[in-house]
Structures are given as C-alpha cells and as structure tokens.
Amino acid sequence: MNAPTEERAHALFSPSSAYTWIACKASTAAQLGQPDESSEYADDGTASHELAKWCLDAGTDAVAYMGRVIKVGEREFEVDEERADYVQMYVDGVRERIEAYKLTGARVEVFIEQRLSIEHITGEKGAKGTSDCVLIAVWEDGRAEICVIDLKYGRGVEVSAVENYQGMIYAEGARNEHADFYDFTSVRIVIHQPRVSEKPSEWEITPAALQEWIATVAKPAAEQGMLYVESVDFVPLSVTDFAPGEKQCKFCKAKAVCPALAMHVEETLGADFEMLADVAAQPDFDGYLTGVELLDNDRLGVIYESLDLIDSWAKAVRGRIEYELLNGNAVPGVKLVQGRRGARQWSSTEEAETLLKSMRLKQEQMYNFKVISPTQAEKLLKTESPRRWKKAEALITQRDGSPSVAPESDKRPALVIAPPADDFEVVTEDGDDLL
Ligand code: SF4
C-alpha cells in the first residue's frame, strides 16, 4: 500500500484517495488548504507497513523485531505481539505467493515498496504512489503476470480487491513501469487485511481491460478534478460538482466543511424534522406531539443506510471545531474546557517499588500476576512442544460474537430471530389475573 506522507507530498490525485477523486470530482479542489491531520490509525498502519518492509527486505520474521519502536511523525509504536502476529500473516502471504508462482515454473521478481509513477494516469506532474509489493512472474511459454499486493492494517470494513480503484491505479503504474521488459498477459490485485480476514481478497483483470478503465474512468475523472483545482479560485464550486457518498467522503479532508455532505445529511433526516416542525406549527399545538406517527421500520431502514456517513460527518465536524478552537479561532456557541484529569500513576516506578519494598509489603500485595493469554501460550508451545500445546488448547474457550446489525450486502448469513410469542394473558376486568 501507500506510504501516506510521501504520497501526500507529491500527489493531489493519489492512488490511496482514488475512490474519492473518481466518485466526487470536486473533492480534490474542496480539500485544498484543509487541515491535514494524520490520524493515529493511519500512523499505526504506517508503522505496520514499515515492519512488513523490514521483514520482506531482510527475509526475517516479524517476531525478530518485538520490542522495537517505530516512529511515525510525532507518534511512536512498539512492535508488540499483536502487531507482529498480524504483519507476519501478510509477510507469509507474500512469501507463499512467490513460492506458488515458482511451483508453476515461473521466474519471479520482487519489488518491495516500489515508487511508481502515475503521471500518465492523472496528468499530475511527477505524481507517484508507493505499492507495498509488486511481483512479476514470467513463464517460459511467454506468459507474464504482474501482481500488486496491498497490506491494509485497519480493523474496519473488509476491502475487496474486485474493481478496487486504488489497486487498479497501482497495477497500471506497475504495468507501465515494467512494460519495456515484459509483455504482461494478466494483472492481479491482492489485498491482505489481516485484522479482518485470514484470507486475502484477490482479483484478476486483463491488461487491456485495465487500460480501458484507466482511459474511460480514471483519466477523465482526474482531468475534471484538475480543472476544478485550477479554477476554484476564480469560479466557486457548485453543489452539483459534488457527489457525497459513504465511500468517497470517508477519508475526504473537506468532510467537515463540505456543503454537499451537510445537505445530504439534512435530506436524510430532514423529512422527519420537517414533519415534527409541521405539527409544532399547527395553531392548536399544545406542546405535546400528538398526531405524528412514530418512525416505522421502513423509515429506520432508510436512515440506517446513511448512518455511517452521518456518523463520520459528525466526527469530522467535532474534530474541525476542536481544531479551530485549539488554534484560537472562535466558533459561536462552543468553547474549550479542561477535560477530566488522567488516571493516577507513579512518577517513578523504580522509586515506588523500592519504597513499597521498604514497607515490607508481600510480593502478592505489591505485584499483579496474570497467567499468559492463549495467544502467548500458542507462541510458546505450538512449535516447541505440540503435545503440551494440545493439552493447553483443550482449555481454551471462545465466546460467540453478540448479534450485531449489518447492511443487507454483508457476506455473513442473517441470523433468524423469531419474534417473541404473544404470551400475555388476557387480564380480566376485575384484575384477577394480576393476583
Ligand atoms: S466530503 Fe464527500 S461530497 Fe464533499 S468534497 Fe469530500 S468527497 Fe465530495
């Protein structure tokens, strides 16, 4: 995947934001000058990409870097067991794929974090993106496949490789980069999202179909977006230039101040507010909302479709207000206050330990001992002593996940819950059944 900082420095139309600038042509112009706060999640992902790069470059496993600290901007991330486990899943996936190509008789070339020019796609001078891993497999019969592999470290929604705009732009960048040496007969896009799914998502496309998409979708979108970027100072954007939607707005920096998104939220909820306002405006309105229908399940379903978008819009608006206030800019009706104090902690753990010992506290009074987790036990025993691991494994239980609401398109089967039986007894008029 991307090295976000580098991409941002060079590309207005970056592969990682391809869905945004393709779906909403005004988005690049709208984001100009908007604060660019890197989130902790994004930096966390960058740290894991760095770890993956170390492993693939050096042929080592992630566990070899346990305890190392990776600095991303001002933030520091330690390579702990969880990070090492997930990154190793991606590293193993890349290595297994290389071996699988070799088993079919292919010669394989590997490029880790390769910088790829995308200028021929977006028209932006010097624009580049960084692909996490590019594999080139060449067979003796003349076939050649280019495979771009993307690590996504998020826990959120599962990302599919099928028609993945970011992957398609990386694939075209990689194809173009190596086109002088190979005549590719297939293109493969692979997305590893180890915290969401053990199996990567992958998709194969012909080079001709990929180039057709670049010519008819990506290039025209970038051209239109660039026109807006070049003219926005003279011709204000019109609401019809925007196209709000969950996927494209999710990582858009203009989200908090986007008029089209605010209108979309208002339209989604507006009908209900208008209905309440209509009732309140009635001359005989007595302060009680009588005569209005409560929202039925159909209406709840309509609102549900926009909830994620509304939720991320609300977070963006809160974040932007905080940013303005922290920068000394007033926002009417809102102010900054001192938050709750943090949890108490020792100013020096060593000094606290010495002091408590001098007070003759017992070990069990001074320290919290905890048995290791199943994951830690597996690390310790599975390879070294499979028999002991089997015994320990028998003691592991796992709770079923609680039911959770998901959109109809979710891959998991729907849980069927029977409505509760109507088992209320009829209460007789004299109230005997209440006794
Ligand atoms: S928030 Fe959504 S609609 Fe507004 S500019 Fe960004 S992508 Fe377009």
Coordinates of C-alpha atoms and ligand atoms in Angstrom, one line a residue:
M1 CA 0.0 0.0 0.0
N2 CA 1.0 3.6 0.4
A3 CA 3.5 5.5 2.4
P4 CA 0.9 8.2 3.2
T5 CA 3.3 11.0 4.0
E6 CA 5.2 10.7 0.7
E7 CA 2.1 10.3 -1.4
R8 CA 0.5 13.4 0.1
A9 CA 3.7 15.4 -0.5
H10 CA 3.6 14.5 -4.2
A11 CA 0.2 13.6 -5.4
L12 CA -3.1 15.5 -5.3
F13 CA -4.7 12.6 -7.1
S14 CA -3.1 9.8 -5.1
P15 CA -3.9 6.1 -5.6
S16 CA -5.0 5.8 -1.9
S17 CA -7.6 8.5 -2.4
A18 CA -8.7 7.3 -5.9
Y19 CA -12.2 6.4 -4.9
T20 CA -12.7 9.9 -3.5
W21 CA -11.5 11.8 -6.6
I22 CA -13.1 9.5 -9.1
A23 CA -16.5 9.4 -7.4
C24 CA -16.6 13.1 -6.4
K25 CA -14.9 15.3 -9.0
A26 CA -15.0 18.4 -6.7
S27 CA -13.3 16.6 -3.8
T28 CA -9.6 17.5 -4.7
A29 CA -10.4 21.2 -5.1
A30 CA -12.6 21.2 -2.0
Q31 CA -9.7 19.7 0.1
L32 CA -7.2 22.3 -0.9
G33 CA -6.0 24.2 2.2
Q34 CA -8.0 22.0 4.6
P35 CA -6.1 20.9 7.7
D36 CA -4.3 17.6 7.1
E37 CA -4.2 15.9 10.4
S38 CA -2.8 12.4 10.3
S39 CA -4.9 10.2 12.5
E40 CA -3.4 7.7 15.0
Y41 CA -5.0 4.9 12.9
A42 CA -3.2 6.0 9.8
D43 CA 0.1 6.3 11.6
D44 CA -0.5 2.9 13.2
G45 CA -0.9 1.4 9.7
T46 CA 2.3 3.2 8.5
A47 CA 4.2 1.6 11.4
S48 CA 3.0 -1.9 10.4
H49 CA 4.0 -1.3 6.8
E50 CA 7.4 -0.4 8.0
L51 CA 7.7 -3.6 10.0
A52 CA 6.4 -5.6 6.9
K53 CA 9.1 -3.9 4.8
W54 CA 11.9 -4.9 7.3
C55 CA 10.7 -8.5 7.2
L56 CA 10.4 -8.8 3.4
D57 CA 13.7 -6.9 2.7
A58 CA 15.7 -8.9 5.3
G59 CA 14.0 -12.3 4.9
T60 CA 13.2 -12.2 8.7
D61 CA 10.0 -12.8 10.6
A62 CA 8.1 -10.1 12.5
V63 CA 8.8 -11.7 15.9
A64 CA 12.5 -10.8 15.4
Y65 CA 11.6 -7.1 15.9
M66 CA 9.5 -7.5 19.1
G67 CA 10.0 -4.5 21.4
R68 CA 11.3 -2.3 18.6
V69 CA 9.8 1.2 18.5
I70 CA 8.7 2.6 15.1
K71 CA 8.5 6.4 15.0
V72 CA 5.8 7.8 12.6
G73 CA 5.8 11.6 12.8
E74 CA 5.4 12.5 16.4
R75 CA 3.9 9.2 17.4
E76 CA 5.8 6.0 18.5
F77 CA 4.5 2.5 18.0
E78 CA 6.0 -0.6 19.6
V79 CA 6.2 -3.9 17.8
D80 CA 4.2 -5.9 20.2
E81 CA 2.8 -9.4 19.9
E82 CA -0.4 -8.3 18.2
R83 CA 1.4 -6.2 15.5
A84 CA 4.0 -9.0 14.9
D85 CA 1.3 -11.6 14.5
Y86 CA -0.8 -9.6 12.0
V87 CA 2.1 -8.4 10.0
Q88 CA 3.5 -11.9 9.9
M89 CA 0.2 -13.0 8.2
Y90 CA 0.9 -10.6 5.4
V91 CA 4.6 -11.5 5.1
D92 CA 3.7 -15.2 5.0
G93 CA 1.1 -14.5 2.4
V94 CA 3.6 -12.7 0.1
R95 CA 6.2 -15.5 0.6
E96 CA 3.6 -18.2 -0.1
R97 CA 2.5 -16.5 -3.3
I98 CA 6.1 -16.2 -4.5
E99 CA 6.6 -20.0 -3.8
A100 CA 3.3 -20.8 -5.5
Y101 CA 4.4 -18.9 -8.7
K102 CA 7.7 -20.8 -8.6
L103 CA 6.0 -24.1 -8.3
T104 CA 4.2 -23.5 -11.6
G105 CA 7.6 -22.9 -13.2
A106 CA 7.7 -19.1 -13.1
R107 CA 10.7 -16.9 -12.6
V108 CA 9.7 -14.2 -10.0
E109 CA 10.9 -10.7 -9.4
V110 CA 10.0 -9.0 -6.2
F111 CA 9.8 -5.2 -5.6
I112 CA 9.0 -4.1 -2.0
E113 CA 7.6 -0.6 -1.5
Q114 CA 8.3 0.4 -5.1
R115 CA 7.7 4.0 -6.1
L116 CA 5.5 4.1 -9.2
S117 CA 4.9 7.0 -11.5
I118 CA 1.2 7.7 -12.0
E119 CA 1.6 10.8 -14.0
H120 CA 0.4 9.1 -17.2
I121 CA -2.9 8.3 -15.4
T122 CA -3.7 11.5 -13.5
G123 CA -1.7 14.0 -15.6
E124 CA -0.2 15.5 -12.4
K125 CA 3.5 16.3 -12.9
G126 CA 5.8 14.0 -11.0
A127 CA 2.9 12.2 -9.2
K128 CA 3.9 8.9 -7.7
G129 CA 2.5 6.3 -5.4
T130 CA 4.2 3.5 -3.4
S131 CA 3.0 0.0 -3.9
D132 CA 3.6 -2.3 -0.9
C133 CA 4.7 -5.2 -3.0
V134 CA 4.9 -5.8 -6.8
L135 CA 5.6 -9.3 -8.0
I136 CA 6.4 -10.1 -11.6
A137 CA 6.0 -13.8 -12.6
V138 CA 7.3 -14.9 -16.0
W139 CA 6.8 -18.3 -17.6
E140 CA 8.9 -19.9 -20.3
D141 CA 5.9 -20.0 -22.7
G142 CA 5.9 -16.2 -22.7
R143 CA 3.1 -15.6 -20.2
A144 CA 3.8 -12.8 -17.7
E145 CA 1.7 -11.7 -14.7
I146 CA 2.1 -8.5 -12.7
C147 CA 0.7 -8.8 -9.2
V148 CA 0.3 -5.8 -6.9
I149 CA -0.1 -6.6 -3.2
D150 CA -1.6 -4.2 -0.7
L151 CA -1.5 -4.5 3.1
K152 CA -4.4 -2.8 4.9
Y153 CA -3.9 -2.7 8.6
G154 CA -7.3 -1.4 9.5
R155 CA -9.9 -3.2 11.5
G156 CA -12.8 -1.6 9.7
V157 CA -14.9 -2.8 6.8
E158 CA -13.4 -5.6 4.7
V159 CA -11.9 -4.1 1.5
S160 CA -12.4 -6.2 -1.7
A161 CA -9.8 -6.4 -4.4
V162 CA -12.5 -6.6 -7.1
E163 CA -12.6 -3.3 -9.1
N164 CA -10.6 -1.7 -6.3
Y165 CA -9.7 1.7 -7.7
Q166 CA -6.5 2.1 -5.6
G167 CA -5.3 -1.4 -6.6
M168 CA -6.1 -0.7 -10.3
I169 CA -4.1 2.5 -10.3
Y170 CA -1.1 0.8 -8.6
A171 CA -1.4 -2.1 -11.1
E172 CA -1.4 0.3 -14.1
G173 CA 1.6 2.2 -12.5
A174 CA 3.5 -1.1 -12.1
R175 CA 2.5 -2.4 -15.5
N176 CA 3.7 0.8 -17.1
E177 CA 6.9 0.8 -15.0
H178 CA 7.9 -2.7 -16.3
A179 CA 6.3 -2.6 -19.7
D180 CA 9.6 -2.2 -21.5
F181 CA 10.8 -5.5 -20.3
Y182 CA 7.6 -7.7 -20.2
D183 CA 4.5 -8.1 -22.3
F184 CA 2.0 -8.8 -19.5
T185 CA -0.8 -11.2 -20.2
S186 CA -2.5 -10.8 -16.8
V187 CA -2.8 -8.4 -13.9
R188 CA -3.6 -9.5 -10.4
I189 CA -4.6 -7.3 -7.4
V190 CA -4.3 -8.7 -3.9
I191 CA -5.4 -7.1 -0.7
H192 CA -4.3 -8.5 2.7
Q193 CA -6.3 -7.2 5.6
P194 CA -5.0 -9.5 8.4
R195 CA -7.0 -7.9 11.2
V196 CA -10.3 -8.5 9.4
S197 CA -9.8 -11.7 7.4
E198 CA -7.2 -14.5 7.3
K199 CA -7.6 -14.9 3.5
P200 CA -6.6 -12.1 1.2
S201 CA -9.0 -10.8 -1.4
E202 CA -7.8 -11.0 -5.0
W203 CA -8.9 -10.2 -8.4
E204 CA -7.5 -10.8 -11.9
I205 CA -8.0 -8.5 -14.8
T206 CA -6.5 -8.4 -18.4
P207 CA -4.1 -5.6 -19.2
A208 CA -6.5 -4.5 -22.0
A209 CA -9.5 -4.2 -19.6
L210 CA -7.3 -2.4 -17.0
Q211 CA -6.2 0.2 -19.6
E212 CA -9.8 0.6 -20.8
W213 CA -10.8 1.5 -17.3
I214 CA -7.9 3.9 -16.9
A215 CA -8.8 5.6 -20.2
T216 CA -12.6 5.8 -19.6
V217 CA -12.8 6.3 -15.8
A218 CA -9.6 7.3 -14.0
K219 CA -8.1 9.7 -16.6
P220 CA -11.3 11.7 -17.3
A221 CA -12.0 11.9 -13.5
A222 CA -8.5 13.3 -12.9
E223 CA -8.8 15.7 -15.8
Q224 CA -12.1 17.0 -14.5
G225 CA -10.8 17.2 -10.9
M226 CA -7.7 19.1 -12.1
L227 CA -10.0 21.6 -14.0
Y228 CA -11.7 22.3 -10.7
V229 CA -8.4 22.6 -8.8
E230 CA -7.2 25.1 -11.4
S231 CA -10.3 27.2 -11.5
V232 CA -11.6 27.1 -7.9
D233 CA -10.0 30.4 -7.0
F234 CA -12.0 32.2 -9.8
V235 CA -15.1 30.0 -10.2
P236 CA -16.6 28.8 -6.9
L237 CA -17.6 25.1 -6.9
S238 CA -21.3 24.4 -7.4
V239 CA -23.2 21.9 -5.3
T240 CA -23.8 19.8 -8.4
D241 CA -20.0 19.3 -8.8
F242 CA -20.0 17.2 -5.5
A243 CA -21.2 13.7 -5.2
P244 CA -21.5 12.7 -1.5
G245 CA -21.4 9.1 -0.5
E246 CA -20.1 6.9 2.3
K247 CA -17.0 5.6 0.5
Q248 CA -15.8 8.8 -1.2
C249 CA -16.5 11.0 1.8
K250 CA -14.9 8.7 4.4
F251 CA -11.3 10.0 4.1
C252 CA -12.1 13.4 2.5
K253 CA -10.4 16.2 4.3
A254 CA -13.2 18.6 3.3
K255 CA -15.9 16.4 5.1
A256 CA -16.4 18.8 8.0
V257 CA -17.0 21.8 5.8
C258 CA -18.5 20.3 2.7
P259 CA -21.8 21.9 1.8
A260 CA -23.0 19.0 -0.3
L261 CA -22.4 16.5 2.5
A262 CA -24.2 18.7 5.0
M263 CA -27.1 18.9 2.6
H264 CA -27.1 15.1 2.2
V265 CA -27.3 14.6 5.9
E266 CA -30.1 17.2 6.2
E267 CA -32.0 15.5 3.4
T268 CA -31.7 12.1 5.0
L269 CA -33.0 13.3 8.3
G270 CA -34.9 16.3 7.1
A271 CA -38.2 14.6 6.3
D272 CA -38.6 13.6 10.0
F273 CA -37.6 17.0 11.3
E274 CA -40.0 18.7 8.9
M275 CA -42.8 16.5 10.0
L276 CA -42.3 17.5 13.6
A277 CA -41.9 21.1 12.7
D278 CA -45.2 21.0 10.7
V279 CA -47.0 19.6 13.8
A280 CA -45.5 22.2 16.0
A281 CA -46.6 24.9 13.7
Q282 CA -50.3 23.9 13.9
P283 CA -52.4 26.6 15.6
D284 CA -53.8 24.1 18.1
F285 CA -50.3 22.8 19.0
D286 CA -50.4 22.3 22.8
G287 CA -46.8 21.4 23.4
Y288 CA -47.4 17.7 23.1
L289 CA -46.5 15.9 19.9
T290 CA -49.8 14.2 19.2
G291 CA -50.9 13.2 15.7
V292 CA -47.4 12.3 14.5
E293 CA -46.5 8.8 13.5
L294 CA -43.5 7.3 15.2
L295 CA -40.8 6.2 12.8
D296 CA -41.7 2.7 11.4
N297 CA -39.1 0.0 10.4
D298 CA -39.2 1.1 6.8
R299 CA -38.0 4.6 7.8
L300 CA -35.4 3.2 10.2
G301 CA -34.0 1.1 7.3
V302 CA -33.7 4.2 5.1
I303 CA -31.9 6.1 7.8
Y304 CA -29.6 3.1 8.5
E305 CA -28.2 3.3 5.0
S306 CA -26.8 6.8 5.8
L307 CA -25.8 6.3 9.4
D308 CA -22.2 5.5 8.8
L309 CA -21.8 8.6 6.6
I310 CA -23.7 10.8 9.1
D311 CA -21.5 9.3 11.9
S312 CA -18.3 10.1 10.2
W313 CA -19.5 13.6 9.2
A314 CA -20.4 14.3 12.9
K315 CA -17.0 13.2 14.0
A316 CA -15.3 15.3 11.3
V317 CA -17.4 18.4 12.4
R318 CA -16.4 17.8 16.0
G319 CA -12.8 17.4 15.1
R320 CA -12.8 20.5 12.9
I321 CA -14.4 22.6 15.7
E322 CA -11.8 21.4 18.2
Y323 CA -9.1 22.2 15.6
E324 CA -10.4 25.8 15.2
L325 CA -10.7 26.4 18.9
L326 CA -7.2 25.0 19.6
N327 CA -6.0 27.4 17.0
G328 CA -7.6 30.3 18.8
N329 CA -10.5 30.8 16.3
A330 CA -13.9 31.3 17.8
V331 CA -16.8 29.1 16.9
P332 CA -20.1 30.6 18.1
G333 CA -21.9 28.6 20.8
V334 CA -18.9 26.4 21.6
K335 CA -15.9 26.7 23.9
L336 CA -12.9 24.7 25.1
V337 CA -12.9 23.5 28.7
Q338 CA -10.4 21.5 30.8
G339 CA -11.0 17.8 30.4
R340 CA -11.0 15.2 33.2
R341 CA -7.7 14.5 34.9
G342 CA -5.8 11.4 33.7
A343 CA -5.6 8.2 35.8
R344 CA -3.0 8.4 38.7
Q345 CA 0.4 6.8 38.0
W346 CA 3.8 6.6 39.7
S347 CA 6.1 9.4 38.7
S348 CA 8.9 6.8 39.0
T349 CA 8.0 3.1 39.0
E350 CA 11.5 2.2 40.4
E351 CA 11.2 4.6 43.3
A352 CA 7.7 3.3 44.1
E353 CA 8.9 -0.3 44.0
T354 CA 11.8 0.5 46.4
L355 CA 9.5 2.4 48.8
L356 CA 6.8 -0.3 48.9
K357 CA 9.5 -3.0 49.5
S358 CA 10.9 -0.9 52.4
M359 CA 7.4 -1.0 53.8
R360 CA 7.7 -4.8 53.9
L361 CA 4.7 -5.4 51.6
K362 CA 4.4 -9.0 50.5
Q363 CA 5.0 -9.9 46.8
E364 CA 1.3 -10.7 46.1
Q365 CA 0.4 -7.4 47.6
M366 CA 2.9 -5.5 45.5
Y367 CA 2.5 -7.1 42.1
N368 CA -0.3 -8.1 39.8
F369 CA 0.5 -11.6 38.4
K370 CA -1.6 -12.7 35.4
V371 CA -1.5 -16.0 33.6
I372 CA -0.4 -15.6 29.9
S373 CA -3.0 -15.4 27.2
P374 CA -3.9 -18.3 24.8
T375 CA -2.1 -16.4 22.0
Q376 CA 1.1 -16.1 24.2
A377 CA 0.8 -19.8 25.1
E378 CA 0.5 -20.8 21.5
K379 CA 3.7 -18.8 20.6
L380 CA 5.5 -20.5 23.5
L381 CA 4.3 -24.1 22.9
K382 CA 2.9 -24.8 19.5
T383 CA 6.2 -25.4 17.6
E384 CA 8.4 -26.3 20.6
S385 CA 6.0 -28.8 22.1
P386 CA 2.9 -29.7 20.1
R387 CA 1.8 -32.3 22.8
R388 CA 1.8 -29.7 25.6
W389 CA 0.1 -27.2 23.3
K390 CA -2.7 -29.7 22.6
K391 CA -3.3 -30.0 26.3
A392 CA -3.4 -26.3 26.8
E393 CA -5.5 -25.8 23.7
A394 CA -8.2 -28.0 25.2
L395 CA -8.7 -25.4 27.9
I396 CA -9.3 -22.6 25.5
T397 CA -12.9 -21.4 25.0
Q398 CA -14.2 -18.6 22.9
R399 CA -17.5 -16.7 23.3
D400 CA -19.8 -16.5 20.4
G401 CA -20.0 -13.0 19.0
S402 CA -23.0 -11.0 20.0
P403 CA -25.6 -10.3 17.3
S404 CA -24.8 -7.0 15.5
V405 CA -26.6 -5.0 12.9
A406 CA -25.1 -5.1 9.4
P407 CA -26.2 -4.0 5.9
E408 CA -28.0 -6.4 3.6
S409 CA -24.9 -6.7 1.5
D410 CA -22.8 -8.2 4.3
K411 CA -21.3 -11.6 3.4
R412 CA -22.3 -13.2 6.7
P413 CA -25.6 -15.1 6.8
A414 CA -28.5 -13.3 8.5
L415 CA -29.4 -14.6 12.0
V416 CA -33.0 -15.6 12.1
I417 CA -34.7 -14.5 15.3
A418 CA -38.3 -15.5 15.8
P419 CA -40.4 -12.6 17.2
P420 CA -41.3 -13.2 20.8
A421 CA -44.6 -15.2 21.2
D422 CA -47.5 -13.2 22.3
D423 CA -47.8 -14.9 25.6
F424 CA -49.5 -12.1 27.6
E425 CA -52.6 -13.5 29.2
V426 CA -55.8 -11.6 28.9
V427 CA -56.5 -9.7 32.1
T428 CA -60.0 -10.0 33.3
E429 CA -61.8 -6.8 34.1
D430 CA -61.7 -7.4 37.8
G431 CA -58.0 -7.9 37.6
D432 CA -58.0 -11.4 39.0
D433 CA -55.0 -12.4 36.8
L434 CA -52.9 -9.8 38.4
L435 CA -53.0 -11.6 41.7
Ligands
SF4_1 S1 -17.0 15.4 1.6 FE1 -17.8 14.0 0.1 S2 -19.1 15.3 -1.2 FE2 -17.8 16.6 0.0 S3 -16.0 17.0 -1.3 FE3 -15.5 15.3 0.0 S4 -16.0 13.5 -1.2 FE4 -17.0 15.2 -2.1

